[in-house]
Coordinates of C-alpha atoms in Angstrom, one line a residue:
Chain A
M1 CA 0.0 0.0 0.0
S2 CA 1.5 3.3 -1.0
I3 CA 2.2 6.2 1.3
K4 CA -0.3 9.0 0.8
I5 CA 1.3 12.4 0.5
G6 CA -0.1 15.9 0.8
I7 CA 1.9 19.0 -0.1
V8 CA 1.2 22.3 1.5
G9 CA 2.5 25.3 -0.5
Y10 CA 3.3 25.4 -4.2
G11 CA 6.5 27.4 -4.6
N12 CA 9.8 25.9 -5.7
L13 CA 9.9 23.3 -2.9
G14 CA 6.3 22.2 -3.4
K15 CA 6.8 21.8 -7.1
G16 CA 10.0 19.9 -6.4
A17 CA 8.1 17.5 -4.0
E18 CA 5.3 17.0 -6.6
L19 CA 7.9 15.8 -9.1
A20 CA 10.0 13.9 -6.7
I21 CA 7.1 11.7 -5.7
K22 CA 7.3 10.2 -9.1
Q23 CA 10.7 8.8 -8.2
N24 CA 9.4 7.0 -5.2
E25 CA 7.3 4.0 -6.2
D26 CA 5.8 3.5 -2.8
M27 CA 4.3 7.0 -2.7
E28 CA 1.2 8.6 -4.1
L29 CA 0.3 12.3 -4.3
V30 CA -3.2 13.0 -2.9
A31 CA -3.4 16.8 -3.0
I32 CA -1.5 20.0 -3.1
F33 CA -2.9 22.7 -0.8
T34 CA -2.5 26.4 -1.7
R35 CA -3.8 29.7 -0.5
R36 CA -4.6 30.7 -4.1
D37 CA -7.7 29.7 -6.1
P38 CA -7.1 26.0 -7.1
S39 CA -9.1 26.5 -10.4
T40 CA -6.4 28.9 -11.7
F41 CA -3.9 26.0 -11.9
N42 CA -4.1 23.4 -14.7
N43 CA -3.6 20.7 -12.1
S44 CA -6.2 18.3 -10.8
K45 CA -4.4 17.8 -7.5
M46 CA -4.7 21.4 -6.4
A47 CA -7.0 22.2 -3.4
N48 CA -7.5 25.2 -1.2
I49 CA -5.8 25.2 2.1
N50 CA -9.2 25.9 3.8
E51 CA -10.4 22.4 2.7
I52 CA -7.4 20.6 4.3
E53 CA -9.5 19.2 7.2
S54 CA -11.7 17.3 4.8
Y55 CA -8.6 15.2 3.9
K56 CA -8.4 13.7 7.4
G57 CA -7.7 10.0 7.1
K58 CA -6.9 10.3 3.4
I59 CA -3.3 11.6 3.8
D60 CA -0.5 9.9 5.7
V61 CA 2.0 12.7 5.8
M62 CA 1.8 16.4 4.9
I63 CA 4.9 17.9 3.4
L64 CA 5.0 21.5 4.5
C65 CA 6.7 23.6 1.8
G66 CA 6.2 27.1 3.1
G67 CA 8.9 29.5 4.3
S68 CA 10.6 29.5 7.7
A69 CA 9.9 33.2 8.4
T70 CA 6.1 33.1 8.8
D71 CA 4.5 30.1 7.1
L72 CA 6.1 27.2 8.9
P73 CA 5.9 28.5 12.5
Q74 CA 2.2 29.2 12.0
Q75 CA 1.2 26.3 9.8
T76 CA 3.1 23.4 11.4
P77 CA 1.4 23.4 14.8
E78 CA -2.0 24.0 13.2
I79 CA -1.7 21.2 10.6
A80 CA -0.1 18.9 13.1
K81 CA -3.4 18.8 15.0
T82 CA -4.8 16.6 12.2
F83 CA -2.0 15.2 10.2
N84 CA 1.6 13.9 10.5
T85 CA 3.9 16.6 9.1
I86 CA 7.4 17.1 7.8
N87 CA 8.9 20.6 7.4
S88 CA 12.3 22.2 6.5
F89 CA 12.2 24.9 9.2
D90 CA 15.7 26.4 8.9
T91 CA 15.9 29.3 11.3
H92 CA 18.6 27.6 13.4
A93 CA 18.2 29.8 16.5
D94 CA 14.5 29.1 16.7
I95 CA 14.6 25.3 16.3
P96 CA 14.5 24.5 20.0
H97 CA 11.3 26.6 20.5
H98 CA 9.7 25.3 17.4
F99 CA 10.4 21.8 18.4
E100 CA 8.7 22.3 21.8
I101 CA 5.6 23.7 20.3
V102 CA 5.2 21.0 17.6
D103 CA 6.0 18.2 20.1
K104 CA 3.3 19.4 22.4
V105 CA 0.7 19.5 19.6
G106 CA 1.8 16.1 18.3
K107 CA 1.5 14.4 21.6
K108 CA -1.9 15.9 22.4
H109 CA -3.4 15.1 19.0
E110 CA -1.5 11.9 18.4
T111 CA 0.3 12.9 15.3
L112 CA 4.0 12.4 14.5
N113 CA 6.0 15.3 13.1
L114 CA 9.6 15.9 11.9
I115 CA 11.0 19.4 11.7
S116 CA 14.0 21.0 10.2
T117 CA 15.0 18.5 7.5
G118 CA 16.4 19.1 4.1
W119 CA 20.2 19.4 3.5
D120 CA 21.0 22.1 6.1
P121 CA 19.5 21.6 8.6
G122 CA 19.1 17.9 7.8
L123 CA 21.7 16.0 5.9
F124 CA 24.5 18.4 7.1
S125 CA 23.3 18.0 10.7
I126 CA 23.7 14.2 10.2
H127 CA 27.3 14.8 9.2
R128 CA 27.9 17.1 12.2
I129 CA 26.7 14.5 14.7
L130 CA 28.6 11.7 12.9
G131 CA 31.8 13.7 13.0
E132 CA 31.5 14.7 16.6
S133 CA 30.6 11.2 17.7
M134 CA 33.2 9.3 15.7
L135 CA 36.1 11.8 16.1
P136 CA 35.4 13.2 19.6
V137 CA 38.6 15.2 19.7
G138 CA 38.4 17.5 16.7
N139 CA 36.7 20.4 14.9
T140 CA 33.7 20.6 12.6
Y141 CA 33.5 23.1 9.8
T142 CA 30.4 23.8 7.6
F143 CA 30.8 25.6 4.3
W144 CA 28.0 26.5 1.9
G145 CA 28.1 26.9 -1.9
E146 CA 28.9 27.5 -4.5
G147 CA 25.2 28.3 -4.7
V148 CA 22.4 30.8 -5.0
S149 CA 21.2 32.3 -1.8
Q150 CA 17.6 33.3 -2.1
G151 CA 17.7 35.7 0.9
H152 CA 20.7 37.6 -0.4
S153 CA 19.3 37.8 -4.0
D154 CA 16.0 39.2 -2.5
A155 CA 18.0 41.8 -0.5
I156 CA 19.8 43.0 -3.7
R157 CA 16.5 43.2 -5.6
R158 CA 15.0 45.5 -2.9
I159 CA 17.6 48.2 -3.6
E160 CA 16.3 51.2 -5.6
G161 CA 17.4 51.1 -9.2
V162 CA 18.0 47.4 -9.2
V163 CA 15.8 45.5 -11.7
D164 CA 16.9 41.9 -11.0
G165 CA 19.8 40.1 -9.3
K166 CA 21.3 36.9 -8.1
Q167 CA 23.7 36.3 -5.3
Y168 CA 26.1 33.3 -5.1
T169 CA 27.7 32.2 -1.8
V170 CA 31.2 30.9 -2.6
P171 CA 33.3 28.9 -0.1
I172 CA 36.9 30.2 -0.1
E173 CA 39.2 27.4 -1.4
S174 CA 42.2 28.4 0.7
A175 CA 40.1 28.1 3.9
L176 CA 38.7 24.7 2.8
N177 CA 42.3 23.5 2.2
K178 CA 43.5 24.7 5.6
V179 CA 40.6 22.8 7.2
R180 CA 41.3 19.7 5.2
A181 CA 45.0 19.8 6.2
G182 CA 43.9 19.5 9.8
E183 CA 45.2 23.0 10.7
N184 CA 42.1 23.7 12.8
P185 CA 42.0 27.3 11.7
E186 CA 39.9 29.9 13.5
L187 CA 38.0 31.4 10.5
S188 CA 36.2 34.7 10.5
T189 CA 33.0 35.1 8.5
R190 CA 35.0 36.9 5.8
E191 CA 37.6 34.1 5.6
K192 CA 35.1 31.3 5.0
H193 CA 32.8 32.6 2.2
L194 CA 32.7 35.3 -0.4
R195 CA 29.6 36.7 -2.1
K196 CA 29.3 37.1 -5.8
C197 CA 26.5 39.3 -7.1
Y198 CA 25.1 39.6 -10.7
V199 CA 22.9 42.7 -10.9
V200 CA 20.7 44.2 -13.5
V201 CA 20.0 47.9 -13.1
E202 CA 17.8 50.5 -14.6
G203 CA 19.5 52.5 -17.5
S204 CA 19.8 55.7 -15.4
A205 CA 21.0 54.0 -12.2
D206 CA 24.1 55.1 -10.4
K207 CA 26.1 51.9 -10.5
A208 CA 28.8 53.0 -8.0
A209 CA 26.1 53.9 -5.4
I210 CA 24.4 50.6 -5.9
E211 CA 27.6 48.6 -5.6
S212 CA 28.4 50.5 -2.4
K213 CA 24.9 49.9 -1.0
I214 CA 25.2 46.2 -1.6
K215 CA 28.7 45.8 -0.2
N216 CA 27.8 47.7 3.0
M217 CA 24.4 46.2 3.7
P218 CA 24.4 45.1 7.3
N219 CA 23.8 41.4 8.1
Y220 CA 23.8 40.4 4.5
F221 CA 27.1 41.7 3.0
D222 CA 29.1 43.9 5.3
E223 CA 31.0 41.1 7.0
Y224 CA 32.0 39.5 3.6
D225 CA 34.2 40.3 0.7
T226 CA 31.6 40.9 -2.0
E227 CA 32.0 41.0 -5.8
V228 CA 29.4 43.0 -7.7
N229 CA 29.0 42.4 -11.5
F230 CA 26.5 44.5 -13.5
I231 CA 25.1 42.5 -16.4
S232 CA 22.1 42.6 -18.7
Q233 CA 18.7 41.0 -18.0
K234 CA 19.4 38.7 -21.0
E235 CA 22.7 37.6 -19.5
L236 CA 21.1 37.0 -16.1
D237 CA 18.3 35.0 -17.6
E238 CA 20.6 32.9 -19.7
N239 CA 23.4 32.2 -17.2
H240 CA 21.9 32.7 -13.8
S241 CA 18.3 31.3 -13.9
G242 CA 19.2 28.0 -12.0
M243 CA 19.1 27.3 -8.3
P244 CA 22.4 25.4 -7.8
H245 CA 23.8 24.9 -4.4
G246 CA 25.9 22.6 -2.2
G247 CA 28.5 22.7 0.4
Y248 CA 30.9 20.9 2.7
V249 CA 30.8 19.5 6.2
I250 CA 34.4 18.7 7.3
R251 CA 35.4 17.0 10.6
T252 CA 39.1 16.8 11.3
G253 CA 40.3 15.1 14.4
K254 CA 43.2 13.4 16.0
S255 CA 43.2 9.9 17.6
E256 CA 44.7 9.5 21.0
N257 CA 47.9 8.4 19.2
G258 CA 48.1 11.7 17.4
M259 CA 47.0 10.4 14.1
K260 CA 45.1 12.9 11.9
Q261 CA 41.7 11.7 10.6
R262 CA 39.3 13.5 8.3
M263 CA 35.7 13.0 7.4
E264 CA 34.4 15.2 4.6
F265 CA 30.9 15.4 3.1
V266 CA 30.4 17.2 -0.2
L267 CA 27.2 18.2 -1.9
K268 CA 26.9 19.5 -5.4
L269 CA 23.4 20.3 -6.5
E270 CA 22.2 21.6 -9.8
S271 CA 18.8 22.1 -8.1
N272 CA 18.6 23.0 -4.4
P273 CA 14.8 22.7 -4.2
D274 CA 14.7 19.4 -6.1
F275 CA 17.1 17.9 -3.6
T276 CA 15.5 19.4 -0.5
S277 CA 12.1 18.0 -1.6
S278 CA 13.6 14.6 -2.2
I279 CA 15.0 14.5 1.3
L280 CA 11.6 15.6 2.7
L281 CA 10.0 12.6 1.0
A282 CA 12.6 10.1 2.4
Y283 CA 11.7 11.4 5.9
A284 CA 8.0 11.3 5.1
R285 CA 8.5 7.5 4.6
A286 CA 10.1 7.3 8.0
I287 CA 7.4 9.3 9.7
K288 CA 4.6 7.2 8.2
R289 CA 6.3 4.0 9.5
M290 CA 7.2 5.4 13.0
S291 CA 3.6 6.8 13.3
D292 CA 2.2 3.4 12.4
N293 CA 4.4 2.0 15.2
G294 CA 2.6 4.4 17.6
Q295 CA 5.1 7.2 18.0
T296 CA 3.7 10.7 18.5
G297 CA 5.2 14.2 19.1
C298 CA 8.1 15.8 17.3
L299 CA 11.3 14.3 15.9
T300 CA 14.4 15.6 14.1
V301 CA 16.8 13.7 11.8
F302 CA 18.7 12.7 14.9
D303 CA 15.8 10.5 16.1
V304 CA 15.2 8.5 12.9
P305 CA 16.9 5.1 12.4
L306 CA 18.3 5.3 8.8
A307 CA 16.5 2.0 7.8
M308 CA 13.3 4.0 8.0
L309 CA 14.3 6.2 5.1
S310 CA 14.6 3.3 2.6
P311 CA 11.7 1.4 0.9
K312 CA 13.8 -1.7 1.2
S313 CA 13.3 -4.3 4.0
N314 CA 15.8 -4.5 6.8
A315 CA 16.9 -7.9 5.5
L316 CA 17.5 -6.5 2.0
L317 CA 19.4 -3.5 3.4
R318 CA 21.7 -5.8 5.3
K319 CA 22.3 -7.9 2.2
E320 CA 22.8 -5.0 -0.3
L321 CA 23.9 -1.9 1.4
L322 CA 25.7 -2.9 4.6
Chain B
M1 CA 27.5 7.2 35.5
S2 CA 30.0 6.1 32.9
I3 CA 29.6 3.3 30.4
K4 CA 31.6 0.3 31.4
I5 CA 33.5 -1.1 28.4
G6 CA 35.2 -4.5 27.9
I7 CA 37.6 -5.2 25.0
V8 CA 38.0 -8.6 23.6
G9 CA 41.2 -9.1 21.6
Y10 CA 44.4 -7.0 21.8
G11 CA 45.6 -6.5 18.3
N12 CA 45.6 -3.2 16.4
L13 CA 41.9 -2.7 16.9
G14 CA 41.8 -3.6 20.6
K15 CA 44.8 -1.3 21.3
G16 CA 43.0 1.4 19.3
A17 CA 39.9 1.0 21.4
E18 CA 41.8 1.1 24.7
L19 CA 43.2 4.5 23.7
A20 CA 40.0 5.8 22.1
I21 CA 38.1 5.3 25.4
K22 CA 40.3 8.2 26.8
Q23 CA 38.7 10.5 24.3
N24 CA 35.2 9.7 25.6
E25 CA 34.6 11.1 29.0
D26 CA 31.4 9.1 29.6
M27 CA 33.3 5.8 29.2
E28 CA 35.4 3.7 31.4
L29 CA 37.6 0.7 30.5
V30 CA 37.0 -2.3 32.8
A31 CA 39.0 -5.1 31.3
I32 CA 40.8 -6.3 28.1
F33 CA 40.4 -10.0 27.4
T34 CA 43.1 -12.0 25.7
R35 CA 43.8 -15.6 24.9
R36 CA 47.4 -15.0 26.1
D37 CA 48.7 -14.9 29.6
P38 CA 47.7 -11.6 31.1
S39 CA 50.7 -11.4 33.3
T40 CA 53.0 -11.1 30.3
F41 CA 51.5 -7.6 29.6
N42 CA 52.5 -4.6 31.7
N43 CA 48.8 -3.6 31.8
S44 CA 46.5 -4.0 34.9
K45 CA 43.4 -4.2 32.7
M46 CA 44.4 -7.4 31.0
A47 CA 42.4 -10.5 31.8
N48 CA 42.2 -14.0 30.4
I49 CA 39.3 -14.7 28.0
N50 CA 38.4 -17.7 30.2
E51 CA 37.6 -15.4 33.1
I52 CA 35.1 -13.4 31.0
E53 CA 32.0 -14.8 32.7
S54 CA 33.1 -13.5 36.1
Y55 CA 32.6 -9.9 34.7
K56 CA 28.9 -10.4 34.3
G57 CA 27.1 -7.3 35.6
K58 CA 30.4 -5.3 35.6
I59 CA 30.6 -4.5 31.9
D60 CA 27.9 -2.7 29.9
V61 CA 29.2 -3.4 26.4
M62 CA 31.9 -5.7 25.1
I63 CA 33.9 -4.4 22.1
L64 CA 34.9 -7.5 20.0
C65 CA 38.1 -6.7 18.3
G66 CA 39.0 -10.1 16.7
G67 CA 39.2 -10.9 13.0
S68 CA 36.2 -11.7 10.8
A69 CA 37.6 -14.9 9.4
T70 CA 37.4 -17.0 12.5
D71 CA 37.3 -15.0 15.8
L72 CA 34.1 -13.0 15.4
P73 CA 31.8 -15.7 14.0
Q74 CA 32.7 -17.9 16.9
Q75 CA 33.1 -15.3 19.7
T76 CA 30.1 -13.1 19.0
P77 CA 27.3 -15.6 19.6
E78 CA 29.2 -17.0 22.6
I79 CA 29.8 -13.7 24.4
A80 CA 26.4 -12.4 23.4
K81 CA 24.9 -15.0 25.8
T82 CA 26.2 -12.9 28.7
F83 CA 27.0 -9.4 27.5
N84 CA 25.9 -6.7 25.1
T85 CA 28.4 -6.7 22.2
I86 CA 29.6 -4.7 19.2
N87 CA 31.7 -6.1 16.4
S88 CA 33.2 -5.0 13.1
F89 CA 32.4 -8.2 11.2
D90 CA 33.2 -7.3 7.6
T91 CA 32.8 -10.4 5.5
H92 CA 30.0 -8.8 3.4
A93 CA 28.5 -12.0 2.0
D94 CA 28.1 -13.6 5.4
I95 CA 26.5 -10.6 7.2
P96 CA 22.9 -11.8 6.8
H97 CA 23.7 -15.2 8.2
H98 CA 25.8 -13.8 11.1
F99 CA 23.0 -11.4 11.9
E100 CA 20.4 -14.2 12.2
I101 CA 22.6 -16.1 14.6
V102 CA 23.5 -13.2 16.8
D103 CA 19.8 -11.9 16.8
K104 CA 18.6 -15.3 18.1
V105 CA 21.2 -15.4 20.9
G106 CA 20.5 -11.8 21.9
K107 CA 16.7 -12.3 22.1
K108 CA 17.1 -15.6 24.0
H109 CA 19.6 -14.2 26.5
E110 CA 18.2 -10.6 26.6
T111 CA 21.4 -8.9 25.3
L112 CA 21.6 -6.3 22.6
N113 CA 24.3 -6.6 19.9
L114 CA 25.4 -4.6 17.0
I115 CA 27.4 -6.2 14.2
S116 CA 29.4 -5.0 11.2
T117 CA 30.3 -1.5 12.3
G118 CA 33.4 0.5 11.6
W119 CA 33.9 2.5 8.4
D120 CA 33.1 -0.2 5.8
P121 CA 30.8 -1.8 6.7
G122 CA 29.5 1.0 9.0
L123 CA 30.0 4.6 8.1
F124 CA 30.2 3.9 4.4
S125 CA 27.0 1.8 4.7
I126 CA 25.3 4.9 6.2
H127 CA 26.3 6.8 3.1
R128 CA 25.0 4.2 0.8
I129 CA 21.6 4.2 2.4
L130 CA 21.4 8.0 2.6
G131 CA 22.4 8.2 -1.1
E132 CA 19.8 5.7 -2.3
S133 CA 17.0 7.2 -0.1
M134 CA 17.6 10.8 -0.9
L135 CA 18.5 10.4 -4.6
P136 CA 16.3 7.4 -5.5
V137 CA 17.2 7.6 -9.3
G138 CA 20.9 7.3 -9.5
N139 CA 24.0 5.2 -8.9
T140 CA 26.2 4.6 -5.9
Y141 CA 30.0 4.0 -6.1
T142 CA 32.3 3.0 -3.3
F143 CA 36.1 3.4 -3.7
W144 CA 38.7 2.4 -1.1
G145 CA 42.0 3.9 -0.5
E146 CA 44.6 5.1 -0.8
G147 CA 45.4 2.8 2.0
V148 CA 47.0 -0.3 3.3
S149 CA 45.2 -3.6 2.8
Q150 CA 46.2 -6.1 5.5
G151 CA 44.9 -9.1 3.6
H152 CA 46.8 -8.2 0.5
S153 CA 50.0 -7.4 2.4
D154 CA 49.7 -10.8 4.1
A155 CA 49.3 -12.5 0.7
I156 CA 52.5 -10.9 -0.5
R157 CA 54.4 -12.0 2.6
R158 CA 53.4 -15.6 2.1
I159 CA 55.4 -15.8 -1.2
E160 CA 58.7 -17.7 -1.0
G161 CA 61.6 -15.3 -1.0
V162 CA 59.6 -12.4 0.3
V163 CA 60.8 -11.1 3.7
D164 CA 58.3 -8.3 4.2
G165 CA 55.8 -6.3 2.2
K166 CA 53.0 -3.7 2.2
Q167 CA 50.2 -3.3 -0.3
Y168 CA 48.3 -0.1 -1.0
T169 CA 44.9 0.0 -2.6
V170 CA 44.6 3.1 -4.7
P171 CA 41.4 4.5 -6.3
I172 CA 41.9 5.5 -9.9
E173 CA 41.5 9.2 -10.2
S174 CA 40.1 9.2 -13.7
A175 CA 37.3 6.7 -12.6
L176 CA 36.5 8.9 -9.6
N177 CA 36.2 11.9 -11.9
K178 CA 33.9 10.1 -14.4
V179 CA 31.7 9.2 -11.4
R180 CA 31.7 12.7 -10.0
A181 CA 30.7 14.1 -13.4
G182 CA 27.6 12.0 -13.3
E183 CA 28.6 9.9 -16.3
N184 CA 27.4 6.8 -14.4
P185 CA 30.2 4.7 -15.9
E186 CA 30.2 0.9 -15.7
L187 CA 33.5 0.2 -14.1
S188 CA 35.4 -3.1 -14.1
T189 CA 37.5 -4.1 -11.0
R190 CA 40.6 -3.0 -12.9
E191 CA 39.2 0.4 -13.8
K192 CA 38.3 1.3 -10.2
H193 CA 41.5 0.5 -8.2
L194 CA 45.1 -0.2 -8.7
R195 CA 47.4 -2.1 -6.3
K196 CA 50.8 -0.7 -5.3
C197 CA 53.2 -3.2 -3.6
Y198 CA 56.3 -2.5 -1.7
V199 CA 58.3 -5.7 -1.3
V200 CA 61.4 -6.7 0.6
V201 CA 63.1 -9.9 -0.7
E202 CA 65.9 -12.2 0.3
G203 CA 69.2 -11.3 -1.3
S204 CA 69.2 -14.4 -3.6
A205 CA 65.5 -14.1 -4.6
D206 CA 64.4 -14.0 -8.2
K207 CA 62.7 -10.7 -8.4
A208 CA 61.1 -11.2 -11.8
A209 CA 59.5 -14.5 -10.6
I210 CA 58.2 -12.8 -7.4
E211 CA 56.8 -9.9 -9.3
S212 CA 55.0 -12.3 -11.7
K213 CA 53.7 -14.4 -8.8
I214 CA 52.2 -11.3 -7.2
K215 CA 50.7 -9.9 -10.3
N216 CA 49.0 -13.2 -11.2
M217 CA 47.8 -14.2 -7.8
P218 CA 44.1 -15.2 -8.2
N219 CA 41.5 -13.3 -6.2
Y220 CA 44.1 -10.9 -4.8
F221 CA 45.9 -9.3 -7.8
D222 CA 45.0 -10.9 -11.1
E223 CA 42.0 -8.7 -11.8
Y224 CA 43.9 -5.5 -11.1
D225 CA 46.8 -3.5 -12.5
T226 CA 49.5 -4.0 -10.0
E227 CA 52.7 -2.1 -9.4
V228 CA 55.5 -4.0 -7.6
N229 CA 58.4 -2.0 -6.1
F230 CA 61.3 -3.8 -4.5
I231 CA 62.7 -1.8 -1.6
S232 CA 65.0 -2.4 1.4
Q233 CA 63.6 -3.4 4.9
K234 CA 64.9 0.0 6.2
E235 CA 62.9 1.9 3.5
L236 CA 59.8 -0.2 4.3
D237 CA 60.1 0.5 8.0
E238 CA 60.7 4.2 7.5
N239 CA 58.1 4.9 4.9
H240 CA 55.5 2.2 5.1
S241 CA 55.0 1.3 8.7
G242 CA 51.7 3.2 9.1
M243 CA 48.1 2.0 8.6
P244 CA 46.6 4.8 6.6
H245 CA 43.3 4.3 4.7
G246 CA 40.2 6.0 3.5
G247 CA 37.9 6.1 0.6
Y248 CA 34.9 7.6 -1.1
V249 CA 31.2 6.9 -1.3
I250 CA 29.7 8.8 -4.2
R251 CA 26.0 8.9 -5.1
T252 CA 25.1 10.7 -8.3
G253 CA 21.5 11.1 -9.3
K254 CA 19.1 13.1 -11.3
S255 CA 16.0 14.8 -10.2
E256 CA 12.7 14.3 -12.1
N257 CA 13.6 17.6 -13.8
G258 CA 16.8 16.2 -15.1
M259 CA 19.0 18.2 -12.7
K260 CA 22.2 16.4 -11.7
Q261 CA 22.9 16.0 -8.0
R262 CA 25.9 14.6 -6.2
M263 CA 26.5 13.5 -2.6
E264 CA 30.1 12.5 -1.9
F265 CA 31.6 11.3 1.3
V266 CA 35.4 11.3 1.7
L267 CA 37.5 9.6 4.4
K268 CA 41.2 10.3 4.9
L269 CA 42.7 8.4 7.8
E270 CA 46.3 8.3 9.0
S271 CA 45.3 5.3 11.2
N272 CA 42.6 2.9 10.1
P273 CA 42.4 0.9 13.4
D274 CA 42.2 4.1 15.4
F275 CA 39.2 5.3 13.5
T276 CA 37.5 1.9 13.4
S277 CA 37.8 1.6 17.2
S278 CA 36.5 5.1 17.7
I279 CA 33.4 4.2 15.7
L280 CA 32.9 1.0 17.7
L281 CA 32.9 3.1 20.9
A282 CA 30.2 5.5 19.5
Y283 CA 28.0 2.5 18.8
A284 CA 28.8 1.1 22.2
R285 CA 27.2 4.2 23.6
A286 CA 24.1 3.6 21.5
I287 CA 23.9 0.0 22.5
K288 CA 24.2 0.7 26.2
R289 CA 21.3 3.2 25.9
M290 CA 19.1 1.1 23.7
S291 CA 19.7 -1.9 25.9
D292 CA 18.7 0.1 28.9
N293 CA 15.5 0.9 27.0
G294 CA 14.8 -2.8 26.9
Q295 CA 15.8 -3.7 23.3
T296 CA 17.4 -7.1 22.7
G297 CA 18.7 -9.1 19.7
C298 CA 20.9 -7.8 16.9
L299 CA 21.1 -4.4 15.2
T300 CA 23.2 -2.8 12.5
V301 CA 24.0 0.8 11.9
F302 CA 20.8 1.1 10.0
D303 CA 18.7 0.6 13.1
V304 CA 20.3 3.2 15.4
P305 CA 19.0 6.7 15.7
L306 CA 22.0 9.0 15.4
A307 CA 21.3 10.9 18.6
M308 CA 22.2 7.6 20.4
L309 CA 25.8 8.0 19.2
S310 CA 26.4 11.3 21.0
P311 CA 27.0 12.0 24.7
K312 CA 24.9 15.2 24.3
S313 CA 21.3 15.3 25.3
N314 CA 18.7 15.5 22.5
A315 CA 17.9 19.2 23.5
L316 CA 21.6 20.1 23.2
L317 CA 21.9 18.3 19.9
R318 CA 18.9 20.3 18.5
K319 CA 20.5 23.5 19.8
E320 CA 24.1 22.9 18.7
L321 CA 24.2 20.5 15.8
L322 CA 20.9 20.6 13.9

């Protein structure tokens, strides 16, 4: 019997999840919930978010594909009253609070929920815990990129005179190599990543002023070395329309004998939302099973035995993958 | 209260575990069991394997550090009658059978046991299941090295006229790059790894004959391109006395949109046994906790929630590592 999936939110992530379900033979898409009028989409699965309650009993797990700023903190505890849920809540500082709220709702309403999965938090968190547990004396470094940061691209586009723009976060190779060599460097924000911007401006715009505004923008750019490239809209559309991303989690440690050891995880993605949605589905499988086993409340990737992620039986996993 | 550890076997792995316990503040070494006479060691923790029963109730988890050929298949079910155990059984083809036997003993005698952990099987298996689950349409490749293979080094040393020798397994860079590029190549044994040998021979030995014997040795070398270097004992001792190893698990996949995605895990170890023993200890922590929760039988790395590996509380893990 297939796992019945609902999707809440139809942005890049929701669209990615809709497609990714086709790669998982044990899953079935039941409905996609949107705040917009479903009839404006040429898609028979669309439903209005107000109808969600009527799907009770028809959906095993809801994949929440909204944003972390406002959608997920509001939607997750609400939807968790009726359905098992998965989300990709990624405001690191607020995770403990979000967990407590969702855990309470889940336990009260007997649903099982998993928050903060995707690749970071999520897959990268897995590598941070593996690194720390297996090389207890050492240091962990996370680098992001090269990839498009949606938040930074948005920040550029809000500047007056800017028509369009994309921002790439780029890990600094020399820092990566110091880390890999086991030098355990203390790296400032500026030493770990640089920011590359591709910006389209209005014809009359003052480029020097815009460049300065970008480079000095607090929180977003001022702590980094930032490169600003002015290009045409055509060039932006042709060369910068994708959503690539990736990164590195590196753990370097020393054994008690003084031997240097390194674990490094590398991710190279042509599509960030496609990969994130694919991870959400793997955890939806786990949540369906663990919920069937009677678990309720809230989990994170740290609480899920990895066998739960795979459609294969435990015996087959031992035979083929161990 | 600390986790009380016993070690069975005092070769490279057992010695590594003895040292690695010092890096884990929540662990305490109770005894190291050997078939040899304990009084011949200058080590107050040594005990004879025949006394092991007298430690019942005094040890939470036994780390079994014997070899996979004969020690572990015999010792694991025997010791699992009295103690929780962890082993690094790595004969891939025999894992399903070994699991069944240990699971039966564990359930009957109410002990919890984890087999086949270390880095492969173990950490690499974790990457194989993550890859397959998160990129369901794709291919997984495992490469080993550059590192010393004990089995192949032993095989060289058994040849007449050979005094000493070391064999390095070396992944072939061009194959790695094809895999990374997402070309999904079909790679023969010869195309994935080459074998580099450093051999010390008797003065009168026929080097050409020895080189030919090595290169044509069935199962060990005949399916590989093998490089044989004759060196002096002094050179071998100075440059090849370590036990470095490592490897790569690479998963390349495509999203339903046709976007290429890659997950790559890289391991670089100056000491293979030091790292393996450190992983065994992390899983010993998990086994102690899961046993305290009432679980019995046999597990693998696929069955352990990752939070169990860390000495940190779940709340702290969510705060610091998620």
